[in-house]
CSV table of C-alpha atoms and ligand atoms in Angstrom, one decimal:
chain,number,residue,atom,x,y,z
A,22,MET,CA,118.5,154.0,160.4
A,23,LYS,CA,114.9,152.9,160.0
A,24,ALA,CA,111.6,154.9,160.1
A,25,ALA,CA,108.0,154.7,159.6
A,26,ILE,CA,106.8,156.6,156.7
A,27,CYS,CA,103.4,157.9,155.7
A,28,PHE,CA,103.6,157.8,151.7
A,29,GLU,CA,99.6,158.4,151.1
A,30,PRO,CA,97.2,159.4,153.8
A,31,GLY,CA,95.1,156.2,155.2
A,32,LYS,CA,97.4,153.4,153.9
A,33,PRO,CA,99.7,151.8,156.3
A,34,LEU,CA,102.9,153.4,157.5
A,35,GLU,CA,105.8,151.6,155.6
A,36,VAL,CA,109.1,151.1,157.5
A,37,ARG,CA,111.8,152.2,155.4
A,38,ASP,CA,115.8,153.3,155.5
A,39,VAL,CA,116.0,156.7,156.0
A,40,ILE,CA,119.0,159.0,155.6
A,41,ILE,CA,119.4,161.8,158.4
A,42,ASP,CA,122.1,164.9,158.0
A,43,LYS,CA,124.2,166.0,160.3
A,44,PRO,CA,123.3,168.1,163.5
A,45,GLY,CA,123.7,171.9,162.0
A,46,PRO,CA,123.7,175.2,164.7
A,47,ARG,CA,121.7,174.6,167.6
A,48,GLU,CA,120.7,170.9,166.6
A,49,VAL,CA,120.9,167.7,168.2
A,50,LEU,CA,120.9,164.0,167.1
A,51,ILE,CA,119.0,161.8,169.3
A,52,ARG,CA,119.0,158.3,169.7
A,53,THR,CA,115.7,157.4,170.4
A,54,ALA,CA,114.6,154.8,172.7
A,55,ALA,CA,110.9,155.0,173.0
A,56,THR,CA,108.0,156.4,170.9
A,57,GLY,CA,104.3,156.8,172.2
A,58,VAL,CA,101.5,156.4,170.0
A,59,CYS,CA,99.4,159.5,170.1
A,60,ARG,CA,95.9,160.1,168.7
A,61,SER,CA,97.3,163.4,167.2
A,62,ASP,CA,99.7,161.1,164.6
A,63,LEU,CA,96.3,159.3,163.3
A,64,HIS,CA,94.8,162.5,162.4
A,65,PHE,CA,97.8,163.2,160.1
A,66,VAL,CA,97.9,159.6,158.9
A,67,ASP,CA,94.5,159.1,158.0
A,68,GLY,CA,94.3,162.7,156.4
A,69,ALA,CA,92.2,164.5,158.5
A,70,TYR,CA,94.6,167.2,159.2
A,71,PRO,CA,97.2,168.1,156.0
A,72,HIS,CA,100.6,167.2,156.1
A,73,PRO,CA,102.7,167.5,153.3
A,74,LEU,CA,103.8,164.0,151.7
A,75,PRO,CA,105.8,161.6,152.4
A,76,PHE,CA,106.7,162.1,155.9
A,77,ILE,CA,107.5,160.7,159.1
A,78,PRO,CA,104.7,160.8,162.1
A,79,GLY,CA,105.7,160.4,165.6
A,80,HIS,CA,106.0,163.5,168.0
A,81,GLU,CA,106.1,162.1,172.0
A,82,ALA,CA,109.5,160.4,172.2
A,83,ALA,CA,112.5,159.9,174.8
A,84,GLY,CA,116.1,158.7,173.7
A,85,ILE,CA,119.8,159.7,174.1
A,86,VAL,CA,121.6,162.5,172.8
A,87,GLU,CA,124.3,161.3,170.4
A,88,ALA,CA,125.7,164.5,169.0
A,89,VAL,CA,124.9,168.1,169.1
A,90,GLY,CA,126.0,170.9,166.6
A,91,ASP,CA,127.3,174.4,167.3
A,92,GLY,CA,126.0,176.6,169.9
A,93,VAL,CA,124.3,173.8,171.5
A,94,SER,CA,123.9,174.7,175.0
A,95,THR,CA,120.6,173.1,176.7
A,96,VAL,CA,121.8,169.2,176.6
A,97,LYS,CA,124.9,167.3,175.5
A,98,VAL,CA,125.9,164.2,174.7
A,99,GLY,CA,124.9,160.9,176.4
A,100,ASP,CA,121.9,163.0,178.0
A,101,ALA,CA,118.7,161.7,178.4
A,102,VAL,CA,116.3,163.6,177.0
A,103,VAL,CA,112.4,163.9,176.4
A,104,THR,CA,111.4,165.7,173.3
A,105,CYS,CA,108.2,168.3,172.9
A,106,LEU,CA,106.7,169.6,169.4
A,107,SER,CA,106.4,172.8,171.3
A,108,ALA,CA,109.9,173.9,170.1
A,109,TYR,CA,110.1,177.6,170.8
A,110,CYS,CA,112.2,179.9,169.5
A,111,GLY,CA,112.7,182.0,172.7
A,112,HIS,CA,112.5,185.3,171.4
A,113,CYS,CA,108.9,186.1,169.9
A,114,GLU,CA,106.0,187.7,171.7
A,115,TYR,CA,104.6,184.4,172.6
A,116,CYS,CA,108.1,183.2,174.1
A,117,VAL,CA,108.9,186.4,176.2
A,118,THR,CA,105.4,186.6,177.4
A,119,GLY,CA,105.5,183.2,179.0
A,120,HIS,CA,103.1,181.6,176.3
A,121,MET,CA,106.1,179.8,174.7
A,122,SER,CA,103.6,176.6,173.7
A,123,LEU,CA,102.1,179.1,171.3
A,124,CYS,CA,105.0,180.1,169.5
A,125,LEU,CA,105.1,179.3,165.8
A,126,GLY,CA,108.7,178.2,166.2
A,127,GLY,CA,110.0,179.4,162.9
A,128,ASP,CA,113.7,179.9,163.8
A,129,THR,CA,113.3,175.7,165.2
A,130,ARG,CA,113.5,174.8,161.4
A,131,ARG,CA,115.6,174.6,159.0
A,132,LYS,CA,115.6,177.7,156.0
A,133,PRO,CA,114.1,176.8,152.4
A,134,GLY,CA,117.3,176.2,150.4
A,135,GLU,CA,119.3,174.4,153.4
A,136,PRO,CA,119.8,170.9,152.9
A,137,ALA,CA,116.8,168.8,154.7
A,138,ARG,CA,117.1,167.0,158.0
A,139,LEU,CA,115.8,164.0,156.5
A,140,ARG,CA,115.9,162.3,152.8
A,141,LEU,CA,115.0,159.0,151.3
A,142,GLU,CA,117.7,157.9,149.1
A,143,ASP,CA,115.5,158.4,146.0
A,144,GLY,CA,113.7,161.7,147.3
A,145,PRO,CA,112.6,164.4,149.8
A,146,LEU,CA,111.0,163.4,153.5
A,147,ASN,CA,109.2,165.5,155.5
A,148,GLN,CA,109.8,166.0,159.1
A,149,MET,CA,106.4,166.0,161.0
A,150,LEU,CA,106.0,168.7,164.2
A,151,ASN,CA,109.6,169.5,164.3
A,152,LEU,CA,110.2,165.8,165.3
A,153,SER,CA,109.7,162.9,163.4
A,154,ALA,CA,109.6,160.2,166.3
A,155,TYR,CA,108.8,157.0,164.7
A,156,ALA,CA,112.4,156.5,163.6
A,157,GLU,CA,115.5,155.5,165.3
A,158,MET,CA,117.3,158.5,165.2
A,159,MET,CA,115.7,162.3,165.3
A,160,LEU,CA,117.7,165.5,164.1
A,161,ILE,CA,115.9,168.3,166.0
A,162,HIS,CA,116.4,171.8,167.4
A,163,GLU,CA,117.8,171.9,171.1
A,164,HIS,CA,114.5,173.7,172.1
A,165,ALA,CA,112.6,170.8,171.2
A,166,CYS,CA,113.8,168.8,173.7
A,167,VAL,CA,114.9,168.7,177.6
A,168,ALA,CA,117.4,166.7,179.6
A,169,ILE,CA,115.7,164.6,182.3
A,170,ASN,CA,116.9,162.5,185.4
A,171,PRO,CA,119.2,159.7,183.8
A,172,GLU,CA,117.5,157.5,186.3
A,173,MET,CA,114.2,157.7,184.5
A,174,PRO,CA,113.0,154.9,182.4
A,175,LEU,CA,112.9,156.0,178.8
A,176,ASP,CA,109.9,153.6,177.5
A,177,ARG,CA,107.9,155.4,180.1
A,178,ALA,CA,109.7,159.3,180.1
A,179,CYS,CA,108.5,159.0,176.1
A,180,VAL,CA,104.6,159.5,177.1
A,181,ILE,CA,105.4,162.6,179.2
A,182,GLY,CA,106.7,164.8,175.9
A,183,CYS,CA,102.8,164.8,175.0
A,184,ALA,CA,100.1,163.1,176.3
A,185,VAL,CA,101.5,163.6,180.0
A,186,THR,CA,102.8,167.4,179.2
A,187,THR,CA,98.9,168.1,177.7
A,188,GLY,CA,97.0,166.5,180.5
A,189,ALA,CA,98.7,167.6,183.1
A,190,GLY,CA,99.2,171.1,181.5
A,191,ALA,CA,95.2,171.2,181.3
A,192,ILE,CA,94.8,171.2,185.2
A,193,PHE,CA,98.0,172.9,186.1
A,194,ASN,CA,98.2,175.5,183.8
A,195,ALA,CA,94.9,176.0,182.1
A,196,ALA,CA,92.6,175.0,184.7
A,197,ASP,CA,94.8,176.3,187.3
A,198,LEU,CA,92.8,174.1,189.5
A,199,VAL,CA,92.4,175.1,193.1
A,200,PRO,CA,92.6,172.1,196.1
A,201,GLY,CA,89.5,171.4,196.7
A,202,GLU,CA,87.5,172.1,193.3
A,203,THR,CA,85.7,169.6,191.3
A,204,VAL,CA,86.9,168.2,187.9
A,205,ALA,CA,85.2,166.2,185.0
A,206,ILE,CA,87.6,164.6,182.6
A,207,VAL,CA,85.8,163.7,179.0
A,208,GLY,CA,87.4,160.7,177.2
A,209,CYS,CA,90.4,158.7,179.3
A,210,GLY,CA,92.9,157.9,176.7
A,211,GLY,CA,96.3,158.7,177.6
A,212,VAL,CA,95.7,162.5,177.6
A,213,GLY,CA,92.8,161.8,179.9
A,214,LEU,CA,94.0,159.9,182.1
A,215,ALA,CA,96.9,162.1,182.5
A,216,ALA,CA,94.7,164.8,183.3
A,217,VAL,CA,93.2,162.4,186.1
A,218,ASN,CA,96.6,162.0,187.6
A,219,ALA,CA,97.3,165.3,187.5
A,220,ALA,CA,94.0,166.5,189.2
A,221,LYS,CA,95.0,163.9,192.0
A,222,ILE,CA,98.6,165.5,192.6
A,223,ALA,CA,96.8,169.1,192.4
A,224,GLY,CA,94.5,168.3,195.2
A,225,ALA,CA,91.2,168.0,193.0
A,226,GLY,CA,88.2,167.4,195.5
A,227,ARG,CA,86.0,165.0,193.0
A,228,ILE,CA,87.7,163.6,190.3
A,229,ILE,CA,84.8,162.7,187.7
A,230,ALA,CA,86.2,160.2,184.7
A,231,ILE,CA,83.7,160.0,181.8
A,232,ASP,CA,84.1,157.6,178.9
A,233,PRO,CA,82.2,155.0,177.2
A,234,VAL,CA,84.9,152.2,177.6
A,235,ALA,CA,84.8,150.2,181.1
A,236,ASP,CA,88.3,149.2,180.9
A,237,LYS,CA,89.5,152.8,180.4
A,238,ARG,CA,87.0,154.1,183.3
A,239,ALA,CA,88.8,151.0,185.5
A,240,LEU,CA,91.9,153.0,184.6
A,241,ALA,CA,90.8,156.2,185.4
A,242,HIS,CA,89.5,154.9,189.0
A,243,LYS,CA,93.2,153.4,189.5
A,244,LEU,CA,95.3,156.9,188.5
A,245,GLY,CA,92.6,158.8,190.8
A,246,ALA,CA,89.5,159.3,189.6
A,247,THR,CA,86.4,159.4,192.4
A,248,ASP,CA,83.8,158.6,190.1
A,249,MET,CA,83.5,157.1,186.7
A,250,ILE,CA,80.4,158.0,184.5
A,251,ASP,CA,79.7,155.9,180.8
A,252,SER,CA,79.3,158.5,178.6
A,253,SER,CA,77.3,156.5,176.3
A,254,ALA,CA,74.5,156.0,179.1
A,255,GLU,CA,71.3,157.9,178.9
A,256,GLY,CA,71.5,160.9,181.2
A,257,ALA,CA,75.4,161.1,181.8
A,258,ALA,CA,75.9,164.8,182.2
A,259,GLU,CA,72.6,165.2,184.2
A,260,GLU,CA,74.5,162.7,186.7
A,261,VAL,CA,77.6,164.4,186.8
A,262,ILE,CA,75.5,167.6,187.5
A,263,GLU,CA,73.3,165.8,190.3
A,264,MET,CA,76.3,164.5,192.0
A,265,THR,CA,78.4,167.5,191.9
A,266,GLU,CA,75.4,169.9,193.2
A,267,GLY,CA,75.1,171.9,190.1
A,268,GLY,CA,78.2,170.9,188.1
A,269,VAL,CA,81.9,171.1,188.1
A,270,HIS,CA,84.5,173.5,188.0
A,271,HIS,CA,86.6,172.2,185.4
A,272,ALA,CA,85.8,170.4,182.8
A,273,ILE,CA,88.9,168.7,180.5
A,274,GLU,CA,88.0,167.1,176.8
A,275,ALA,CA,90.6,164.9,175.5
A,276,VAL,CA,88.8,163.1,173.0
A,277,GLY,CA,88.7,165.4,170.2
A,278,ARG,CA,85.2,164.7,169.3
A,279,PRO,CA,82.1,167.3,169.0
A,280,ALA,CA,80.1,165.4,171.6
A,281,SER,CA,82.7,165.2,174.2
A,282,GLY,CA,82.9,168.8,173.6
A,283,ALA,CA,79.5,169.4,174.3
A,284,MET,CA,79.3,166.7,177.3
A,285,ALA,CA,82.1,168.8,178.5
A,286,VAL,CA,80.4,172.2,178.2
A,287,LYS,CA,77.5,170.7,179.5
A,288,VAL,CA,78.7,169.6,183.0
A,289,LEU,CA,79.8,172.7,184.1
A,290,ARG,CA,78.8,174.6,187.2
A,291,ARG,CA,78.3,178.2,187.2
A,292,GLY,CA,81.3,180.2,186.4
A,293,GLY,CA,82.5,177.0,185.4
A,294,THR,CA,85.4,176.7,182.5
A,295,ALA,CA,85.8,173.6,179.9
A,296,THR,CA,89.4,173.2,178.4
A,297,ILE,CA,89.4,171.6,174.8
A,298,LEU,CA,92.4,169.2,174.4
A,299,GLY,CA,91.2,167.0,171.4
A,300,MET,CA,92.0,167.8,167.6
A,301,MET,CA,88.5,167.8,166.5
A,302,PRO,CA,87.8,167.2,162.6
A,303,LEU,CA,88.7,170.8,161.5
A,304,ALA,CA,84.9,171.7,160.4
A,305,GLU,CA,83.9,171.2,163.9
A,306,LYS,CA,82.6,173.8,166.4
A,307,VAL,CA,82.3,174.0,170.3
A,308,SER,CA,80.0,176.4,171.8
A,309,LEU,CA,78.6,178.0,174.7
A,310,SER,CA,74.5,179.4,174.5
A,311,ALA,CA,73.1,182.7,175.3
A,312,MET,CA,72.2,181.1,178.7
A,313,GLU,CA,75.6,179.3,179.2
A,314,LEU,CA,77.5,182.9,178.8
A,315,LEU,CA,74.7,184.4,181.5
A,316,GLN,CA,75.7,181.7,183.8
A,317,GLY,CA,79.2,183.3,182.9
A,318,LYS,CA,80.8,179.3,182.0
A,319,LYS,CA,83.8,179.7,180.0
A,320,LEU,CA,85.3,177.9,177.0
A,321,GLN,CA,88.9,177.7,175.9
A,322,GLY,CA,91.7,175.9,174.2
A,323,ALA,CA,95.1,175.0,175.6
A,324,LEU,CA,97.3,173.9,172.8
A,325,MET,CA,99.6,171.1,174.3
A,326,GLY,CA,98.6,172.1,178.3
A,327,ASN,CA,99.6,175.5,177.7
A,328,ASN,CA,103.0,173.9,178.6
A,329,ARG,CA,106.3,175.5,179.6
A,330,PHE,CA,107.6,172.0,178.8
A,331,PRO,CA,111.8,172.9,179.6
A,332,VAL,CA,110.8,173.6,183.2
A,333,GLU,CA,107.8,171.1,183.4
A,334,ILE,CA,108.8,167.6,181.9
A,335,PRO,CA,111.6,167.3,184.6
A,336,ARG,CA,109.0,167.9,187.2
A,337,LEU,CA,106.8,165.4,185.9
A,338,VAL,CA,109.9,163.2,185.7
A,339,GLU,CA,110.3,163.4,189.6
A,340,PHE,CA,106.6,163.3,189.9
A,341,TYR,CA,107.0,159.5,188.5
A,342,MET,CA,110.3,158.8,190.5
A,343,ARG,CA,108.2,160.1,193.6
A,344,GLY,CA,105.4,157.5,192.7
A,345,MET,CA,103.1,160.2,192.4
A,346,LEU,CA,102.7,159.8,188.3
A,347,ASP,CA,101.5,156.4,187.3
A,348,LEU,CA,103.1,156.0,184.1
A,349,ASP,CA,103.0,152.4,184.2
A,350,THR,CA,99.0,152.4,184.1
A,351,ILE,CA,98.7,154.6,181.1
A,352,ILE,CA,101.0,152.5,179.2
A,353,ALA,CA,99.1,149.7,177.6
A,354,GLU,CA,101.5,147.8,175.3
A,355,ARG,CA,105.5,148.2,174.1
A,356,MET,CA,106.2,146.9,170.5
A,357,PRO,CA,108.6,147.2,167.9
A,358,LEU,CA,108.7,150.0,165.1
A,359,GLU,CA,107.2,147.2,162.7
A,360,ARG,CA,104.2,147.0,164.3
A,361,ILE,CA,103.4,150.8,164.4
A,362,ASN,CA,100.7,150.0,161.9
A,363,ASP,CA,98.9,147.6,164.8
A,364,ALA,CA,99.3,150.6,167.5
A,365,PHE,CA,97.5,152.5,164.9
A,366,ASP,CA,95.0,150.1,164.4
A,367,ALA,CA,94.4,149.7,168.0
A,368,LEU,CA,93.7,153.7,168.4
A,369,ARG,CA,91.1,153.4,165.7
A,370,ILE,CA,89.2,151.1,167.4
A,371,GLY,CA,89.9,153.2,171.0
A,372,ASP,CA,89.8,150.4,173.6
A,373,SER,CA,93.1,150.7,174.9
A,374,ALA,CA,95.5,153.3,176.7
A,375,ARG,CA,98.8,154.0,175.7
A,376,SER,CA,101.0,151.8,173.2
A,377,VAL,CA,104.7,152.6,173.0
A,378,ILE,CA,107.2,152.0,170.4
A,379,THR,CA,110.4,150.8,171.4
A,380,TYR,CA,113.9,150.4,169.7
A,381,ASN,CA,116.8,148.3,170.2
B,12,ZN,ZN1,100.5,163.8,171.1
B,13,ZN,ZN1,108.9,182.2,169.7
């Protein structure tokens, strides 16, 4: 099977033939239908976040189950599935207390000494985030995917696996938004747009989309934003504070830059909470000042939207089927695996919404 491989950070990915093993116990072999191109991949591909080389990136996929190993009970051959990097063991402290997105998932990977799931003809190959989704096939633990409504178009289902689960989880789980409360979303890429759409579903009062790119602000408006703010304009944060009479109840950062994290904190009202979703450069910090602490402001991370994906991904699929979740607007372009480097270039410029790789 073919896959896109990172041999050296900062260099274009190479599409090569890869050998994929048969499913072992609890493992699922998936024929990939579509993979969303997420900014998190770029951090690994560009070397900002370290990863053992060579590796196949990609972590936002949908496909059809081709084969299952012994003991697989959650999916069966022929099921349509969405994958999620939040592979969970099911029995650690995080899992049993309902925080499965924090599970370190040791049992969902093969042990050292066992044959690797993926390899090159002439050497080893690393799986990224339990998935490695820029590939015609994936071999993953059954706890890294979930079966969905077979009517769901897979080229749209894939983006639920990361961007939509993260953006919607920030609203539904991390912010725990009460209908009528105000929310500001800083950054309107795939994750931010999903947060805007989820805020509308959750019944937010004002939904304020903050982004420097006019086209992305227009997409946010289409998905339910009530107000759009150009983050590059002078006094952008002050404008949000003024229009909400003191700031928002919830601010969601979906970019991964210190300046957007600072913006999320700045637009909060007294007692408001900022949720940081983006992957910032590893040395960076976001903070609350002494006065902001006295004002009861809160700052939190929400890894992958604090998801419980086996429950939440099928629900998000149903939101799409009912016309409440607008994935068609979130997805900008579809392209074959051979154009993966063009998709990353588009992300580096940052002007468009989501690209999706599709396979024949
Ligand atoms: Zn992602
Ligand atoms: Zn666990």
